[in-house]
């Protein structure tokens, strides 16, 4: 089967976005650059969770725990072992890959809501585990771990926030390109086959157990790297920063951005980072009520997420322009890897 490739229009659009991403740190304030850095970190975490939930059909309500493991791995290595910040990122990913794979093995016996509850328990337990006195020397207990914001390399005309933004952007590019290559090939088709028809997938020779476990591990790897980048960004890691609300927010971001969509991770990350702030500006007395209203409105207007809405808008525009007949899109014609969900088109 021919692998999907990008069209010239899509390549041009991506180059334009890349140029915009490189310009933004020089026209925004340091605080706004910090907010964008956090949004990029969330985008990595949402992509990892989307691999697990959107493409493979395994629901997780506890990915905040892997976010915390990645954050603490980076913070402890920097604070206790004096590791350079850049060296902690791959280590945080590998630790979470192992943790996710080991958690995924027993989770093979669970499906649907039962798996969701098991991961929810992990998310609930993680803050208490981080406060445990036996590991307080490493985790700092309730006080957490404070780390220093990295300095830019000598000679670069960047301040700390701008450098951290570009450092995070580098990891975003690497991980999104890797995910695109994984999901557009045999592995991606196997993940979707397991999600939609697990018995048929086994009949075709797909090892569902190993695929599910590895998907859990890779998903945790992405989330752990995101957690490490976020911890370096905020210069702090504490147990209460990784409560179960973080796990729920990540799942909300995946749904708002669009299930089984790579580009949806960016839309979901912007929602997680900025919508609570918008709600707080609208009403200081009841910001979460405003947040809930915005979320309900988005789900009502965009039931397949932001990515699904944009995809339908492009298809309608193309149909009206009469440039081409809108047919069931082949993977090569899409801006990312969008695969059907439970026999229906994903948005």
Tab-separated table of N, CA, C and O in Angstrom, residues 36 38-51 54-55 172 175-177 179-180 183 222 226 249-274 304-308 310-311 335-338:
chain	number	residue	atom	x	y	z
A	36	UNK	N	2.729	30.055	25.549
A	36	UNK	CA	2.838	29.247	24.335
A	36	UNK	C	3.733	28.022	24.567
A	36	UNK	O	3.470	26.942	24.018
A	38	UNK	N	4.015	26.380	27.340
A	38	UNK	CA	3.187	25.398	28.053
A	38	UNK	C	2.185	24.740	27.101
A	38	UNK	O	1.917	23.534	27.196
A	39	UNK	N	1.631	25.531	26.167
A	39	UNK	CA	0.686	24.951	25.202
A	39	UNK	C	1.385	23.915	24.324
A	39	UNK	O	0.796	22.861	24.012
A	40	UNK	N	2.632	24.173	23.940
A	40	UNK	CA	3.380	23.189	23.151
A	40	UNK	C	3.614	21.910	23.946
A	40	UNK	O	3.527	20.795	23.401
A	41	UNK	N	3.898	22.058	25.236
A	41	UNK	CA	4.079	20.872	26.091
A	41	UNK	C	2.782	20.066	26.155
A	41	UNK	O	2.799	18.828	26.052
A	42	UNK	N	1.665	20.754	26.328
A	42	UNK	CA	0.379	20.049	26.370
A	42	UNK	C	0.094	19.359	25.032
A	42	UNK	O	-0.513	18.282	24.996
A	43	UNK	N	0.502	19.994	23.925
A	43	UNK	CA	0.245	19.384	22.614
A	43	UNK	C	0.942	18.029	22.506
A	43	UNK	O	0.374	17.075	21.948
A	44	UNK	N	2.154	17.927	23.045
A	44	UNK	CA	2.860	16.635	23.033
A	44	UNK	C	2.098	15.610	23.859
A	44	UNK	O	1.908	14.457	23.445
A	45	UNK	N	1.636	16.014	25.045
A	45	UNK	CA	0.888	15.092	25.896
A	45	UNK	C	-0.421	14.657	25.228
A	45	UNK	O	-0.801	13.478	25.287
A	46	UNK	N	-1.098	15.586	24.579
A	46	UNK	CA	-2.368	15.254	23.936
A	46	UNK	C	-2.157	14.320	22.755
A	46	UNK	O	-2.986	13.441	22.494
A	47	UNK	N	-1.054	14.497	22.038
A	47	UNK	CA	-0.775	13.582	20.934
A	47	UNK	C	-0.557	12.165	21.468
A	47	UNK	O	-1.058	11.189	20.890
A	48	UNK	N	0.176	12.048	22.568
A	48	UNK	CA	0.375	10.730	23.169
A	48	UNK	C	-0.930	10.101	23.617
A	48	UNK	O	-1.191	8.919	23.367
A	49	UNK	N	-1.776	10.887	24.261
A	49	UNK	CA	-3.059	10.357	24.729
A	49	UNK	C	-3.973	10.025	23.548
A	49	UNK	O	-4.754	9.076	23.605
A	50	UNK	N	-3.855	10.793	22.472
A	50	UNK	CA	-4.682	10.525	21.285
A	50	UNK	C	-4.280	9.219	20.617
A	50	UNK	O	-5.121	8.507	20.065
A	51	UNK	N	-2.995	8.887	20.655
A	51	UNK	CA	-2.576	7.584	20.128
A	51	UNK	C	-3.288	6.460	20.872
A	51	UNK	O	-3.739	5.479	20.273
A	54	UNK	N	-7.671	7.808	20.868
A	54	UNK	CA	-8.264	8.057	19.558
A	54	UNK	C	-7.977	6.965	18.556
A	54	UNK	O	-8.859	6.548	17.814
A	55	UNK	N	-6.732	6.502	18.505
A	55	UNK	CA	-6.342	5.528	17.481
A	55	UNK	C	-6.486	4.088	17.957
A	55	UNK	O	-6.743	3.205	17.145
A	172	UNK	N	8.610	19.286	19.887
A	172	UNK	CA	7.301	19.151	19.225
A	172	UNK	C	7.484	18.650	17.795
A	172	UNK	O	6.798	17.713	17.357
A	175	UNK	N	8.712	14.898	17.767
A	175	UNK	CA	7.717	13.918	18.204
A	175	UNK	C	6.514	13.863	17.269
A	175	UNK	O	5.932	12.795	17.060
A	176	UNK	N	6.121	14.994	16.698
A	176	UNK	CA	4.979	14.977	15.775
A	176	UNK	C	5.352	14.302	14.453
A	176	UNK	O	4.535	13.572	13.877
A	177	UNK	N	6.557	14.540	13.959
A	177	UNK	CA	6.995	13.850	12.741
A	177	UNK	C	7.070	12.345	13.001
A	177	UNK	O	6.642	11.533	12.163
A	179	UNK	N	5.345	10.622	15.204
A	179	UNK	CA	3.974	10.107	15.321
A	179	UNK	C	3.310	9.989	13.961
A	179	UNK	O	2.602	9.005	13.678
A	180	UNK	N	3.534	10.981	13.100
A	180	UNK	CA	2.932	10.944	11.769
A	180	UNK	C	3.433	9.735	10.992
A	180	UNK	O	2.674	9.061	10.306
A	183	UNK	N	1.838	6.484	12.601
A	183	UNK	CA	0.395	6.297	12.445
A	183	UNK	C	-0.035	6.151	10.989
A	183	UNK	O	-1.128	5.650	10.715
A	222	UNK	N	5.333	9.952	25.380
A	222	UNK	CA	5.000	11.310	24.927
A	222	UNK	C	4.565	12.179	26.106
A	222	UNK	O	4.988	13.334	26.237
A	226	UNK	N	6.391	15.524	27.764
A	226	UNK	CA	5.629	16.768	27.954
A	226	UNK	C	5.724	17.245	29.398
A	226	UNK	O	5.888	18.446	29.657
A	249	UNK	N	-8.338	17.098	32.270
A	249	UNK	CA	-8.103	18.184	31.317
A	249	UNK	C	-7.439	17.656	30.048
A	249	UNK	O	-7.756	18.099	28.935
A	250	UNK	N	-6.516	16.707	30.198
A	250	UNK	CA	-5.872	16.133	29.013
A	250	UNK	C	-6.894	15.408	28.144
A	250	UNK	O	-6.865	15.532	26.910
A	251	UNK	N	-7.790	14.659	28.779
A	251	UNK	CA	-8.822	13.954	27.996
A	251	UNK	C	-9.762	14.954	27.330
A	251	UNK	O	-10.151	14.774	26.164
A	252	UNK	N	-10.102	16.018	28.040
A	252	UNK	CA	-10.949	17.072	27.454
A	252	UNK	C	-10.248	17.683	26.238
A	252	UNK	O	-10.862	17.916	25.189
A	253	UNK	N	-8.941	17.916	26.362
A	253	UNK	CA	-8.191	18.499	25.253
A	253	UNK	C	-8.193	17.603	24.020
A	253	UNK	O	-8.311	18.083	22.895
A	254	UNK	N	-8.077	16.289	24.243
A	254	UNK	CA	-8.102	15.344	23.120
A	254	UNK	C	-9.446	15.395	22.408
A	254	UNK	O	-9.515	15.422	21.172
A	255	UNK	N	-10.536	15.418	23.174
A	255	UNK	CA	-11.876	15.420	22.574
A	255	UNK	C	-12.154	16.751	21.879
A	255	UNK	O	-12.693	16.785	20.771
A	256	UNK	N	-11.789	17.850	22.515
A	256	UNK	CA	-12.026	19.167	21.909
A	256	UNK	C	-11.211	19.316	20.628
A	256	UNK	O	-11.702	19.814	19.608
A	257	UNK	N	-9.955	18.870	20.644
A	257	UNK	CA	-9.123	18.970	19.455
A	257	UNK	C	-9.607	18.069	18.338
A	257	UNK	O	-9.583	18.451	17.172
A	258	UNK	N	-10.033	16.871	18.689
A	258	UNK	CA	-10.509	15.926	17.678
A	258	UNK	C	-9.864	14.568	17.874
A	258	UNK	O	-8.634	14.459	17.800
A	259	UNK	N	-10.686	13.538	18.125
A	259	UNK	CA	-10.156	12.186	18.311
A	259	UNK	C	-9.535	11.693	17.007
A	259	UNK	O	-10.012	11.992	15.914
A	260	UNK	N	-8.474	10.892	17.146
A	260	UNK	CA	-7.776	10.314	15.996
A	260	UNK	C	-7.329	11.397	15.016
A	260	UNK	O	-7.489	11.263	13.812
A	261	UNK	N	-6.795	12.461	15.553
A	261	UNK	CA	-6.309	13.562	14.729
A	261	UNK	C	-4.979	14.069	15.297
A	261	UNK	O	-4.886	14.354	16.494
A	262	UNK	N	-3.971	14.163	14.441
A	262	UNK	CA	-2.681	14.670	14.910
A	262	UNK	C	-2.737	16.182	15.123
A	262	UNK	O	-2.312	16.695	16.153
A	263	UNK	N	-3.293	16.889	14.154
A	263	UNK	CA	-3.367	18.350	14.296
A	263	UNK	C	-4.288	18.756	15.446
A	263	UNK	O	-4.133	19.831	16.021
A	264	UNK	N	-5.244	17.885	15.796
A	264	UNK	CA	-6.152	18.193	16.897
A	264	UNK	C	-5.435	18.400	18.221
A	264	UNK	O	-5.962	19.082	19.111
A	265	UNK	N	-4.220	17.826	18.346
A	265	UNK	CA	-3.473	18.005	19.595
A	265	UNK	C	-3.158	19.481	19.833
A	265	UNK	O	-3.156	19.943	20.984
A	266	UNK	N	-2.907	20.225	18.772
A	266	UNK	CA	-2.613	21.654	18.935
A	266	UNK	C	-3.864	22.423	19.378
A	266	UNK	O	-3.794	23.278	20.258
A	267	UNK	N	-4.997	22.117	18.755
A	267	UNK	CA	-6.231	22.822	19.132
A	267	UNK	C	-6.604	22.514	20.589
A	267	UNK	O	-7.022	23.410	21.336
A	268	UNK	N	-6.472	21.246	20.956
A	268	UNK	CA	-6.779	20.876	22.338
A	268	UNK	C	-5.843	21.532	23.335
A	268	UNK	O	-6.255	21.944	24.424
A	269	UNK	N	-4.564	21.651	22.961
A	269	UNK	CA	-3.588	22.282	23.859
A	269	UNK	C	-3.909	23.759	24.060
A	269	UNK	O	-3.796	24.285	25.182
A	270	UNK	N	-4.301	24.434	22.994
A	270	UNK	CA	-4.677	25.843	23.129
A	270	UNK	C	-5.903	25.982	24.028
A	270	UNK	O	-5.995	26.935	24.826
A	271	UNK	N	-6.838	25.022	23.927
A	271	UNK	CA	-8.022	25.058	24.794
A	271	UNK	C	-7.606	24.905	26.262
A	271	UNK	O	-8.055	25.670	27.128
A	272	UNK	N	-6.757	23.921	26.546
A	272	UNK	CA	-6.335	23.681	27.935
A	272	UNK	C	-5.615	24.896	28.513
A	272	UNK	O	-5.824	25.278	29.664
A	273	UNK	N	-4.764	25.500	27.707
A	273	UNK	CA	-3.924	26.583	28.212
A	273	UNK	C	-4.681	27.898	28.367
A	273	UNK	O	-4.505	28.622	29.354
A	274	UNK	N	-5.554	28.211	27.397
A	274	UNK	CA	-6.093	29.573	27.353
A	274	UNK	C	-7.559	29.693	27.788
A	274	UNK	O	-7.950	30.756	28.290
A	304	UNK	N	-17.292	16.636	16.516
A	304	UNK	CA	-16.101	15.853	16.149
A	304	UNK	C	-14.819	16.629	16.430
A	304	UNK	O	-13.751	16.277	15.918
A	305	UNK	N	-14.915	17.655	17.237
A	305	UNK	CA	-13.742	18.425	17.601
A	305	UNK	C	-13.400	19.498	16.585
A	305	UNK	O	-14.000	19.588	15.514
A	306	UNK	N	-12.427	20.319	16.944
A	306	UNK	CA	-12.027	21.418	16.060
A	306	UNK	C	-11.466	20.874	14.750
A	306	UNK	O	-11.766	21.384	13.668
A	307	UNK	N	-10.671	19.817	14.837
A	307	UNK	CA	-10.082	19.243	13.617
A	307	UNK	C	-11.173	18.729	12.681
A	307	UNK	O	-11.079	18.897	11.463
A	308	UNK	N	-12.209	18.104	13.231
A	308	UNK	CA	-13.301	17.610	12.402
A	308	UNK	C	-14.053	18.741	11.730
A	308	UNK	O	-14.432	18.637	10.557
A	310	UNK	N	-12.867	21.745	10.933
A	310	UNK	CA	-12.032	22.317	9.868
A	310	UNK	C	-11.985	21.397	8.657
A	310	UNK	O	-11.973	21.867	7.510
A	311	UNK	N	-11.974	20.097	8.901
A	311	UNK	CA	-11.931	19.158	7.783
A	311	UNK	C	-13.219	19.235	6.958
A	311	UNK	O	-13.183	19.230	5.723
A	335	UNK	N	-4.376	16.300	5.793
A	335	UNK	CA	-3.304	17.067	6.406
A	335	UNK	C	-2.665	16.304	7.548
A	335	UNK	O	-1.584	16.598	7.970
A	336	UNK	N	-3.350	15.300	8.059
A	336	UNK	CA	-2.769	14.442	9.072
A	336	UNK	C	-3.413	13.075	8.940
A	336	UNK	O	-4.133	12.811	7.999
A	337	UNK	N	-3.155	12.218	9.887
A	337	UNK	CA	-3.671	10.868	9.790
A	337	UNK	C	-5.008	10.806	10.484
A	337	UNK	O	-5.097	10.811	11.707
A	338	UNK	N	-6.094	10.811	9.721
A	338	UNK	CA	-7.440	10.733	10.265
A	338	UNK	C	-8.007	9.386	9.877
A	338	UNK	O	-8.086	9.045	8.711
